C-alpha positions as semicolon CSV with decimal commas, in nm:
position;residue;x (nm);y (nm);z (nm)
1;M;-0,169;-18,319;-3,410
2;P;-0,191;-18,075;-3,705
3;M;-0,524;-18,080;-3,890
4;D;-0,361;-18,159;-4,225
5;E;-0,237;-18,488;-4,076
6;F;-0,567;-18,567;-3,904
7;N;-0,784;-18,862;-4,012
8;M;-1,033;-18,748;-4,281
9;H;-1,312;-18,961;-4,136
10;L;-1,323;-18,762;-3,816
11;T;-1,336;-18,430;-3,999
12;G;-1,643;-18,529;-4,202
13;D;-1,463;-18,504;-4,537
14;I;-1,513;-18,868;-4,623
15;H;-1,889;-18,831;-4,575
16;A;-1,890;-18,531;-4,811
17;I;-1,699;-18,730;-5,073
18;A;-1,939;-19,025;-5,040
19;T;-2,239;-18,792;-5,070
20;A;-2,100;-18,621;-5,381
21;H;-2,013;-18,956;-5,536
22;N;-2,357;-19,105;-5,465
23;L;-2,525;-18,792;-5,602
24;V;-2,367;-18,867;-5,939
25;A;-2,492;-19,229;-5,918
26;A;-2,844;-19,111;-5,837
27;A;-2,836;-18,858;-6,121
28;L;-2,733;-19,129;-6,368
29;D;-3,016;-19,361;-6,263
30;T;-3,266;-19,075;-6,269
31;R;-3,159;-18,969;-6,617
32;I;-3,187;-19,325;-6,748
33;F;-3,536;-19,349;-6,595
34;H;-3,659;-19,021;-6,747
35;E;-3,517;-19,095;-7,090
36;A;-3,682;-19,439;-7,091
37;T;-4,022;-19,317;-6,975
38;Q;-4,068;-18,986;-7,162
39;S;-4,110;-18,884;-7,523
40;D;-3,845;-18,672;-7,690
41;E;-4,065;-18,363;-7,675
42;A;-4,160;-18,411;-7,309
43;L;-3,795;-18,456;-7,212
44;F;-3,696;-18,147;-7,411
45;K;-3,969;-17,937;-7,246
46;R;-3,851;-18,044;-6,900
47;L;-3,497;-17,934;-6,985
48;C;-3,600;-17,615;-7,165
49;P;-3,913;-17,458;-7,016
50;P;-4,064;-17,206;-7,258
51;E;-3,970;-16,840;-7,218
52;K;-3,669;-16,913;-6,993
53;P;-3,310;-16,850;-7,098
54;L;-3,079;-17,149;-7,102
55;P;-2,828;-17,169;-6,816
56;P;-2,456;-17,160;-6,908
57;I;-2,409;-17,537;-6,871
58;M;-2,680;-17,602;-7,132
59;L;-2,528;-17,343;-7,366
60;R;-2,195;-17,530;-7,337
61;R;-2,374;-17,856;-7,423
62;L;-2,523;-17,697;-7,736
63;Q;-2,178;-17,572;-7,830
64;K;-2,023;-17,919;-7,783
65;L;-2,296;-18,062;-8,007
66;G;-2,216;-17,803;-8,275
67;I;-2,556;-17,635;-8,256
68;A;-2,462;-17,323;-8,060
69;G;-2,610;-16,983;-8,128
70;K;-2,969;-17,100;-8,134
71;T;-3,249;-17,053;-7,885
72;P;-3,442;-17,368;-7,783
73;E;-3,730;-17,260;-8,007
74;E;-3,497;-17,248;-8,311
75;L;-3,375;-17,607;-8,274
76;S;-3,491;-17,861;-8,530
77;P;-3,660;-18,179;-8,404
78;E;-3,336;-18,373;-8,462
79;E;-3,132;-18,112;-8,272
80;R;-3,381;-18,124;-7,985
81;V;-3,332;-18,500;-7,956
82;R;-2,952;-18,470;-7,970
83;F;-2,964;-18,201;-7,702
84;A;-3,217;-18,365;-7,468
85;R;-3,103;-18,726;-7,474
86;L;-2,776;-18,862;-7,339
87;N;-2,859;-19,220;-7,445
88;I;-2,687;-19,375;-7,147
89;D;-2,648;-19,751;-7,179
90;P;-2,715;-19,886;-6,826
91;T;-2,481;-20,179;-6,889
92;T;-2,185;-19,946;-6,942
93;I;-2,206;-19,750;-6,617
94;M;-1,877;-19,774;-6,432
95;W;-1,980;-19,538;-6,152
96;N;-2,077;-19,745;-5,849
97;R;-2,222;-19,616;-5,528
98;V;-1,985;-19,583;-5,231
99;L;-2,004;-19,647;-4,859
100;D;-1,755;-19,590;-4,580
101;M;-1,728;-19,955;-4,487
102;N;-1,646;-20,279;-4,657
103;D;-1,969;-20,481;-4,665
104;R;-1,929;-20,805;-4,861
105;F;-2,302;-20,836;-4,931
106;L;-2,316;-20,500;-5,110
107;R;-2,052;-20,590;-5,365
108;K;-2,327;-20,675;-5,615
109;V;-2,683;-20,543;-5,578
110;T;-2,992;-20,491;-5,791
111;V;-3,147;-20,145;-5,794
112;G;-3,481;-20,026;-5,927
113;Q;-3,698;-20,308;-5,798
114;S;-3,981;-20,083;-5,675
115;A;-4,297;-20,074;-5,885
116;T;-4,255;-19,696;-5,919
117;E;-3,933;-19,754;-6,117
118;K;-4,138;-19,904;-6,404
119;G;-3,910;-20,202;-6,463
120;M;-3,587;-20,002;-6,477
121;V;-3,390;-20,270;-6,293
122;R;-3,013;-20,299;-6,321
123;E;-2,721;-20,451;-6,136
124;T;-2,464;-20,233;-5,966
125;K;-2,228;-20,258;-5,674
126;W;-2,092;-20,062;-5,382
127;D;-1,729;-19,965;-5,342
128;I;-1,558;-19,820;-5,037
129;T;-1,548;-19,440;-5,037
130;V;-1,171;-19,415;-5,020
131;A;-1,153;-19,609;-5,351
132;S;-1,385;-19,366;-5,533
133;E;-1,284;-19,152;-5,830
134;I;-1,368;-18,834;-5,642
135;M;-1,141;-18,937;-5,354
136;A;-0,860;-19,012;-5,600
137;V;-0,890;-18,673;-5,770
138;L;-0,902;-18,497;-5,433
139;A;-0,609;-18,694;-5,293
140;L;-0,388;-18,628;-5,596
141;A;-0,461;-18,255;-5,620
142;T;-0,183;-18,034;-5,486
143;D;-0,399;-17,720;-5,454
144;L;-0,733;-17,574;-5,566
145;S;-0,615;-17,480;-5,913
146;D;-0,476;-17,832;-5,960
147;L;-0,810;-17,974;-5,847
148;K;-0,999;-17,757;-6,097
149;S;-0,769;-17,862;-6,382
150;S;-0,789;-18,233;-6,302
151;P;-0,870;-18,470;-6,590
152;E;-1,230;-18,551;-6,665
153;I;-1,387;-18,847;-6,489
154;I;-1,570;-19,091;-6,715
155;V;-1,875;-19,238;-6,544
156;N;-2,012;-19,445;-6,833
157;Y;-1,997;-19,490;-7,206
158;R;-2,291;-19,390;-7,424
159;F;-2,430;-19,607;-7,700
160;I;-2,212;-19,417;-7,945
161;N;-1,901;-19,462;-7,728
162;Y;-1,869;-19,111;-7,588
163;G;-1,811;-19,091;-7,216
164;L;-2,040;-18,890;-6,991
165;R;-1,806;-18,666;-6,798
166;R;-1,833;-18,447;-6,492
167;N;-1,834;-18,071;-6,542
């Protein structure tokens, strides 16, 4: 049987998709945790260590915010807050974790119950991997250039109704 017709599960691709998908879910929860437990200045310093140039992705964020052309030291306190905080509303997250099986008891779960999570508890659910956004984008892409030009995936809506998108 040709490999392009072979079951994705046996090639390991479905595991890679699940891992990538769950990495986004973990990053969202981590960001919510850090924004809730740190001051504006502490969060900014974690993102912009002194004396280090900003990586390209952070320069693009500054440009999207309309504050490009400045070094981190030149940002006003208000600009630092706009840059450092995403203000993710946990109740608006649409990005669920995925698993390669249909388990009825994981359809609705509570995460963040450990004492180390400092009360950052929220409800989420698990979907099957083949129903994930990443799987859909991959399945619909005709080639690598099509995959790279695929539409943005919205994972949540911020308090001010702007979606957090993958880059």
